[in-house]
Structure formats: structure tokens, C-alpha cells
mmCIF file of C-alpha atoms and ligand atoms in Angstrom:
data_model
loop_
_atom_site.group_PDB
_atom_site.id
_atom_site.type_symbol
_atom_site.label_atom_id
_atom_site.label_comp_id
_atom_site.label_asym_id
_atom_site.label_seq_id
_atom_site.Cartn_x
_atom_site.Cartn_y
_atom_site.Cartn_z
ATOM 1 C CA MET A 24 103.596 -71.676 75.009
ATOM 2 C CA THR A 25 104.950 -70.266 71.772
ATOM 3 C CA ARG A 26 105.980 -73.076 69.453
ATOM 4 C CA ILE A 27 109.339 -73.118 67.677
ATOM 5 C CA ALA A 28 109.687 -74.412 64.117
ATOM 6 C CA SER A 29 113.179 -75.225 62.823
ATOM 7 C CA HIS A 30 113.149 -73.531 59.412
ATOM 8 C CA ARG A 31 114.475 -75.772 56.602
ATOM 9 C CA GLY A 32 116.036 -77.863 59.360
ATOM 10 C CA GLY A 33 117.920 -74.840 60.758
ATOM 11 C CA THR A 34 119.585 -73.219 57.737
ATOM 12 C CA LEU A 35 121.960 -70.932 59.633
ATOM 13 C CA GLU A 36 123.177 -73.790 61.835
ATOM 14 C CA PHE A 37 123.248 -76.752 59.419
ATOM 15 C CA GLY A 38 122.918 -75.464 55.830
ATOM 16 C CA ASP A 39 119.762 -75.239 53.735
ATOM 17 C CA SER A 40 117.431 -78.275 53.937
ATOM 18 C CA THR A 41 120.246 -80.686 54.799
ATOM 19 C CA PRO A 42 120.103 -84.268 56.105
ATOM 20 C CA ALA A 43 122.270 -83.175 59.065
ATOM 21 C CA GLY A 44 119.902 -80.306 59.907
ATOM 22 C CA PHE A 45 116.781 -82.454 59.709
ATOM 23 C CA THR A 46 118.395 -85.254 61.732
ATOM 24 C CA ALA A 47 119.531 -82.812 64.429
ATOM 25 C CA THR A 48 116.144 -81.062 64.543
ATOM 26 C CA ALA A 49 114.359 -84.379 65.126
ATOM 27 C CA ARG A 50 116.101 -84.614 68.514
ATOM 28 C CA MET A 51 115.657 -80.985 69.580
ATOM 29 C CA ALA A 52 113.382 -79.633 72.332
ATOM 30 C CA LEU A 53 111.118 -77.843 69.891
ATOM 31 C CA GLU A 54 107.738 -78.565 68.341
ATOM 32 C CA GLU A 55 107.982 -78.378 64.544
ATOM 33 C CA VAL A 56 110.320 -78.834 61.617
ATOM 34 C CA GLU A 57 109.553 -76.589 58.644
ATOM 35 C CA PHE A 58 110.430 -77.757 55.147
ATOM 36 C CA ASP A 59 109.535 -77.059 51.519
ATOM 37 C CA VAL A 60 108.679 -79.507 48.768
ATOM 38 C CA HIS A 61 109.069 -79.637 44.973
ATOM 39 C CA PRO A 62 108.288 -82.363 42.401
ATOM 40 C CA THR A 63 110.934 -83.935 40.140
ATOM 41 C CA ALA A 64 110.430 -84.775 36.457
ATOM 42 C CA ASP A 65 110.027 -88.472 37.303
ATOM 43 C CA GLY A 66 107.417 -88.100 40.030
ATOM 44 C CA ALA A 67 109.489 -87.916 43.219
ATOM 45 C CA ILE A 68 108.996 -85.256 45.910
ATOM 46 C CA VAL A 69 112.146 -83.458 46.998
ATOM 47 C CA VAL A 70 112.618 -81.485 50.216
ATOM 48 C CA HIS A 71 114.329 -78.271 49.150
ATOM 49 C CA HIS A 72 113.622 -74.568 49.497
ATOM 50 C CA ASP A 73 114.277 -73.129 46.044
ATOM 51 C CA PRO A 74 112.633 -74.461 42.860
ATOM 52 C CA THR A 75 116.138 -74.680 41.380
ATOM 53 C CA LEU A 76 119.385 -76.087 42.758
ATOM 54 C CA ASP A 77 121.345 -73.044 41.577
ATOM 55 C CA ALA A 78 121.775 -71.036 44.773
ATOM 56 C CA THR A 79 122.078 -73.791 47.377
ATOM 57 C CA THR A 80 124.037 -76.641 45.756
ATOM 58 C CA ASP A 81 126.998 -77.334 43.466
ATOM 59 C CA THR A 82 124.538 -78.078 40.617
ATOM 60 C CA THR A 83 122.205 -75.978 38.467
ATOM 61 C CA GLY A 84 118.753 -76.692 37.101
ATOM 62 C CA ALA A 85 115.079 -76.643 38.060
ATOM 63 C CA ILE A 86 114.023 -79.634 40.195
ATOM 64 C CA ILE A 87 110.861 -80.091 38.076
ATOM 65 C CA ASP A 88 113.063 -80.631 34.985
ATOM 66 C CA MET A 89 115.413 -83.152 36.657
ATOM 67 C CA THR A 90 115.140 -86.805 37.605
ATOM 68 C CA LEU A 91 115.472 -87.774 41.248
ATOM 69 C CA LYS A 92 118.846 -89.320 40.455
ATOM 70 C CA GLU A 93 120.064 -86.007 39.025
ATOM 71 C CA VAL A 94 118.775 -84.057 42.034
ATOM 72 C CA LYS A 95 120.360 -86.571 44.421
ATOM 73 C CA ALA A 96 123.727 -86.109 42.722
ATOM 74 C CA ALA A 97 123.822 -82.478 43.871
ATOM 75 C CA THR A 98 125.746 -81.583 47.013
ATOM 76 C CA ILE A 99 124.178 -78.957 49.241
ATOM 77 C CA ARG A 100 126.507 -76.126 50.193
ATOM 78 C CA TYR A 101 127.656 -75.936 53.830
ATOM 79 C CA SER A 102 126.077 -79.335 54.471
ATOM 80 C CA ALA A 103 129.037 -81.649 55.214
ATOM 81 C CA ALA A 104 128.487 -83.160 51.738
ATOM 82 C CA GLY A 105 124.745 -83.742 52.194
ATOM 83 C CA HIS A 106 122.417 -84.356 49.249
ATOM 84 C CA PRO A 107 118.769 -83.272 48.832
ATOM 85 C CA MET A 108 116.309 -85.666 50.466
ATOM 86 C CA THR A 109 112.978 -87.056 49.379
ATOM 87 C CA LEU A 110 109.835 -86.511 51.432
ATOM 88 C CA GLU A 111 109.799 -90.245 52.238
ATOM 89 C CA GLU A 112 113.326 -90.052 53.626
ATOM 90 C CA LEU A 113 112.343 -87.106 55.805
ATOM 91 C CA CYS A 114 109.354 -89.070 57.117
ATOM 92 C CA VAL A 115 111.647 -91.920 58.214
ATOM 93 C CA ILE A 116 113.800 -89.513 60.261
ATOM 94 C CA TYR A 117 110.719 -88.194 62.091
ATOM 95 C CA GLU A 118 108.949 -91.526 62.625
ATOM 96 C CA ASP A 119 110.034 -91.719 66.269
ATOM 97 C CA SER A 120 110.568 -88.001 66.880
ATOM 98 C CA ALA A 121 108.347 -85.797 69.054
ATOM 99 C CA VAL A 122 108.801 -83.003 66.487
ATOM 100 C CA ASP A 123 105.886 -82.490 64.073
ATOM 101 C CA PHE A 124 105.869 -81.460 60.408
ATOM 102 C CA ARG A 125 105.211 -78.013 59.010
ATOM 103 C CA CYS A 126 105.152 -78.647 55.272
ATOM 104 C CA GLU A 127 105.290 -75.678 52.883
ATOM 105 C CA ILE A 128 103.856 -76.144 49.410
ATOM 106 C CA LYS A 129 106.148 -74.177 47.123
ATOM 107 C CA PRO A 130 105.428 -72.684 43.700
ATOM 108 C CA ASN A 131 107.528 -73.365 40.595
ATOM 109 C CA ALA A 132 110.282 -71.010 39.418
ATOM 110 C CA ASP A 133 107.636 -68.787 37.756
ATOM 111 C CA GLY A 134 105.686 -68.437 40.991
ATOM 112 C CA PHE A 135 102.792 -70.722 40.027
ATOM 113 C CA ALA A 136 101.504 -73.859 41.754
ATOM 114 C CA TYR A 137 102.693 -77.198 40.324
ATOM 115 C CA ASP A 138 99.813 -79.085 38.674
ATOM 116 C CA GLY A 139 98.315 -81.794 40.874
ATOM 117 C CA PHE A 140 101.198 -81.588 43.338
ATOM 118 C CA VAL A 141 99.288 -81.012 46.579
ATOM 119 C CA GLU A 142 97.379 -84.285 46.310
ATOM 120 C CA ARG A 143 100.609 -86.215 45.844
ATOM 121 C CA VAL A 144 102.233 -84.573 48.874
ATOM 122 C CA VAL A 145 99.188 -85.370 51.009
ATOM 123 C CA ALA A 146 99.127 -88.986 49.754
ATOM 124 C CA THR A 147 102.848 -89.458 50.469
ATOM 125 C CA LEU A 148 102.555 -88.072 54.004
ATOM 126 C CA ASP A 149 99.559 -90.320 54.588
ATOM 127 C CA ARG A 150 101.376 -93.399 53.278
ATOM 128 C CA CYS A 151 104.350 -92.592 55.543
ATOM 129 C CA SER A 152 102.068 -92.135 58.580
ATOM 130 C CA MET A 153 103.033 -88.462 58.982
ATOM 131 C CA LEU A 154 99.883 -86.741 57.667
ATOM 132 C CA GLN A 155 98.238 -86.607 61.097
ATOM 133 C CA ARG A 156 101.348 -84.828 62.412
ATOM 134 C CA THR A 157 101.483 -82.239 59.607
ATOM 135 C CA THR A 158 100.452 -78.590 59.400
ATOM 136 C CA PHE A 159 100.600 -77.146 55.880
ATOM 137 C CA SER A 160 101.707 -73.680 54.856
ATOM 138 C CA SER A 161 101.914 -71.739 51.606
ATOM 139 C CA PHE A 162 102.247 -68.225 50.233
ATOM 140 C CA LEU A 163 99.853 -69.294 47.455
ATOM 141 C CA ILE A 164 96.096 -69.089 47.960
ATOM 142 C CA PRO A 165 95.436 -71.627 45.131
ATOM 143 C CA SER A 166 97.662 -74.165 46.933
ATOM 144 C CA LEU A 167 95.814 -73.537 50.211
ATOM 145 C CA ASP A 168 92.505 -74.076 48.391
ATOM 146 C CA GLU A 169 93.831 -77.338 46.972
ATOM 147 C CA LEU A 170 95.003 -78.407 50.423
ATOM 148 C CA GLN A 171 91.546 -77.845 51.815
ATOM 149 C CA ARG A 172 90.097 -80.175 49.187
ATOM 150 C CA ALA A 173 92.797 -82.814 49.733
ATOM 151 C CA SER A 174 93.051 -82.908 53.527
ATOM 152 C CA THR A 175 91.466 -81.781 56.787
ATOM 153 C CA ARG A 176 94.866 -80.971 58.282
ATOM 154 C CA PRO A 177 95.544 -77.386 59.549
ATOM 155 C CA ARG A 178 96.687 -74.822 56.964
ATOM 156 C CA LEU A 179 98.295 -71.450 57.336
ATOM 157 C CA TRP A 180 98.765 -68.623 54.900
ATOM 158 C CA LEU A 181 102.242 -67.092 54.755
ATOM 159 C CA VAL A 182 101.658 -63.386 54.137
ATOM 160 C CA SER A 183 104.706 -61.624 52.710
ATOM 161 C CA PRO A 184 105.607 -58.043 53.711
ATOM 162 C CA PRO A 185 104.519 -56.600 50.288
ATOM 163 C CA VAL A 186 101.174 -58.429 50.423
ATOM 164 C CA LEU A 187 100.517 -57.233 53.972
ATOM 165 C CA ARG A 188 101.560 -53.696 53.025
ATOM 166 C CA GLN A 189 99.501 -53.558 49.840
ATOM 167 C CA LEU A 190 96.347 -55.299 51.053
ATOM 168 C CA GLY A 191 96.441 -54.127 54.669
ATOM 169 C CA SER A 192 95.486 -56.383 57.560
ATOM 170 C CA ASP A 193 91.715 -56.020 57.044
ATOM 171 C CA ALA A 194 91.866 -57.319 53.458
ATOM 172 C CA VAL A 195 94.284 -60.070 54.484
ATOM 173 C CA ILE A 196 91.836 -61.214 57.176
ATOM 174 C CA GLU A 197 88.927 -61.036 54.742
ATOM 175 C CA THR A 198 90.841 -63.136 52.197
ATOM 176 C CA ALA A 199 91.725 -65.729 54.831
ATOM 177 C CA ILE A 200 88.118 -65.987 55.987
ATOM 178 C CA THR A 201 86.823 -66.232 52.395
ATOM 179 C CA HIS A 202 89.190 -69.148 51.771
ATOM 180 C CA GLU A 203 88.513 -70.673 55.210
ATOM 181 C CA ILE A 204 92.184 -70.430 56.153
ATOM 182 C CA PRO A 205 92.385 -70.665 59.952
ATOM 183 C CA GLU A 206 95.876 -69.226 60.492
ATOM 184 C CA ILE A 207 98.052 -66.379 59.226
ATOM 185 C CA GLY A 208 101.835 -66.134 59.458
ATOM 186 C CA VAL A 209 103.630 -62.843 58.822
ATOM 187 C CA HIS A 210 107.315 -61.945 58.662
ATOM 188 C CA ILE A 211 108.512 -61.241 62.206
ATOM 189 C CA ASP A 212 109.550 -57.699 61.207
ATOM 190 C CA THR A 213 105.982 -56.853 60.127
ATOM 191 C CA ALA A 214 104.415 -58.316 63.270
ATOM 192 C CA ASP A 215 103.119 -56.070 66.037
ATOM 193 C CA ARG A 216 100.410 -56.147 68.696
ATOM 194 C CA GLU A 217 97.933 -54.276 66.500
ATOM 195 C CA VAL A 218 98.085 -56.640 63.530
ATOM 196 C CA MET A 219 98.171 -59.657 65.854
ATOM 197 C CA SER A 220 95.103 -58.627 67.854
ATOM 198 C CA LYS A 221 93.149 -57.773 64.681
ATOM 199 C CA ILE A 222 93.869 -61.222 63.289
ATOM 200 C CA GLN A 223 93.107 -62.958 66.572
ATOM 201 C CA HIS A 224 89.872 -60.997 67.068
ATOM 202 C CA ALA A 225 88.773 -62.263 63.660
ATOM 203 C CA GLY A 226 89.070 -65.774 65.127
ATOM 204 C CA LEU A 227 92.301 -66.669 63.323
ATOM 205 C CA HIS A 228 95.544 -68.012 64.726
ATOM 206 C CA PHE A 229 98.617 -65.802 64.393
ATOM 207 C CA GLY A 230 102.240 -66.788 63.918
ATOM 208 C CA CYS A 231 105.481 -65.409 62.507
ATOM 209 C CA TRP A 232 108.279 -66.570 60.254
ATOM 210 C CA ALA A 233 111.961 -65.708 59.783
ATOM 211 C CA ALA A 234 112.859 -64.974 63.422
ATOM 212 C CA HIS A 235 116.577 -65.643 63.105
ATOM 213 C CA THR A 236 118.281 -63.148 65.435
ATOM 214 C CA ARG A 237 118.061 -63.082 69.229
ATOM 215 C CA MET A 238 116.113 -59.827 68.953
ATOM 216 C CA GLN A 239 113.601 -61.305 66.493
ATOM 217 C CA ILE A 240 113.213 -64.459 68.598
ATOM 218 C CA ASN A 241 112.586 -62.359 71.717
ATOM 219 C CA LYS A 242 110.042 -60.284 69.804
ATOM 220 C CA ALA A 243 108.095 -63.422 68.840
ATOM 221 C CA LEU A 244 108.214 -64.658 72.452
ATOM 222 C CA ASP A 245 107.214 -61.219 73.810
ATOM 223 C CA LEU A 246 104.198 -61.161 71.477
ATOM 224 C CA GLU A 247 103.361 -64.741 72.534
ATOM 225 C CA VAL A 248 102.621 -65.696 68.931
ATOM 226 C CA LYS A 249 101.361 -69.231 68.362
ATOM 227 C CA VAL A 250 104.462 -70.333 66.463
ATOM 228 C CA PHE A 251 107.522 -68.916 64.745
ATOM 229 C CA THR A 252 110.030 -70.342 62.288
ATOM 230 C CA THR A 253 113.742 -69.782 62.749
ATOM 231 C CA ASP A 254 116.955 -70.645 60.928
ATOM 232 C CA ARG A 255 118.625 -70.872 64.350
ATOM 233 C CA PRO A 256 116.675 -73.501 66.288
ATOM 234 C CA THR A 257 119.392 -74.071 68.896
ATOM 235 C CA LEU A 258 119.442 -70.352 69.709
ATOM 236 C CA ALA A 259 115.628 -70.160 69.814
ATOM 237 C CA ILE A 260 115.430 -73.110 72.210
ATOM 238 C CA ALA A 261 118.042 -71.531 74.486
ATOM 239 C CA VAL A 262 116.288 -68.140 74.489
ATOM 240 C CA ARG A 263 112.900 -69.699 75.238
ATOM 241 C CA ALA A 264 114.324 -71.942 77.960
ATOM 242 C CA ASP A 265 116.078 -68.973 79.544
ATOM 243 C CA ARG A 266 112.849 -67.007 79.687
ATOM 244 C CA ASN A 267 111.056 -70.024 81.158
ATOM 245 C CA GLY A 268 113.560 -70.166 83.995
ATOM 246 C CA GLY A 269 115.800 -72.793 82.486
ATOM 247 C CA LEU A 270 113.121 -75.284 81.433
ATOM 248 C CA SER A 271 113.832 -76.528 77.923
ATOM 249 C CA SER A 272 110.190 -76.593 76.823
HETATM 250 FE FE1 FE B 25 109.444 -72.542 53.749
#
């Protein structure tokens, strides 16, 4: 069965990386919650998509330059007055949930990996007893290399449309194999049977991200990809259940 991952806790239904979205997702009939992490200036790990608070909250500034207290003072837009959460707080919500983690290691505002960040994320997940329920993802090959050194947990490479277009699927597969990355995720709009079967024939798992509309969700389910992320988890669950004859999972 194709797995559903609630992207940033279901951005289009609950706001971007909000406590309400993550709390709701923990009780949904889906398999994964996707989230992104950034470090603060004082050593905390914050669950937020962007490296800055500019676009998604009532506050401005780069998370890496702020203390946790400063980040926590921000209110996330369209979130019923929710504030950014720490990774530890997210772990508490999912302690007793059947939904597993899909943790994306994000770059800084310049597009580069944060120094020594991966090890700290892995250690925090381990301390909170969530590491064994985590799959990691990243657009950055250096972060995926670091993950391989820090953990034996599954990793997947998020391949953006320009990277797929410029490298082509053969070079993408070669890169994944060179870096021992077992899974590739492409944007749903760049997914098709040809690219999927090439990737699968190379022995790699294949998934998609950003399936937000009914049409995109149906495309992912038609292709029978391993997993897809969606900003509309409630819709994705309903579409999948409908296709399964009314069964919710
Ligand atoms: Fe992400």
C-alpha cells in the first residue's frame, strides 16, 4: 500500500508546521508525519520549514541567529496562535501515535548544511525514543552522507525538478548508488512510469512529494509509489480509502 506522509503536519489544512497540525496528524489514519528541522543560536532544534521566520510567522529573522525563546515568541500564521515547536516537543506528541517520523534535514538560508547538525538531530531523536521510528530525507547530498555516518536509519534523497531535469534519471540513480542512498523522492509532477521503473530497476525505492491536489494524490496512488507527502492529509486519506473500497488504511 502506498504510504501517506502529512507534509509539515498538513500545511494546507492546519498552517505551516503548527502544533495543531502535528497533534491532528498524530491521530490520523496515515503512516508518516513529515517535518523539517533547524538549529537555534543556543543549541535547540526547531521544527519549521523555512530557515527564517519571515514568510510563515509574525516575526522576522533566521532561526540560526535567534535563541529558542525568541523563536518561541513568534506566532505562526493561520495556526490558531500556535508557536514553533522543538523536536523534543514533537517527539512527545508522537510517543503513543502509530504515525512514524519522516525528518527532513534542511540547509541554512544560503543553501548549505548546518555544521554538526545531523548528529545532534540523531542524538535527540534517540534520546526521545523516536529514532527507530524515523526515516530521514534531504535535498542535500552532504547531509545524506552525514546521516549515513550518524545512523543506520533509512534515508531518501529529495530530487528537485531542476536537478532531475539537468542530471537526468540515469545520473540521479548513479549519484544515489555512489552515496548508498536507498530511496529517491521526486516532485509528483515530474514522476511518471518511466522514471519510476528506471529507479526501481536500479534497486532503489521510489516515492513522491508535494501531492496536494486530488489529481496529484490520485496520480501517486495510480503509480503505486512507496510513499508521498501531502499538505492535505485529510483529503489524501479520504481518496485512498475511497479507492480501497472505504477502508481507511
Ligand atoms: Fe520538508
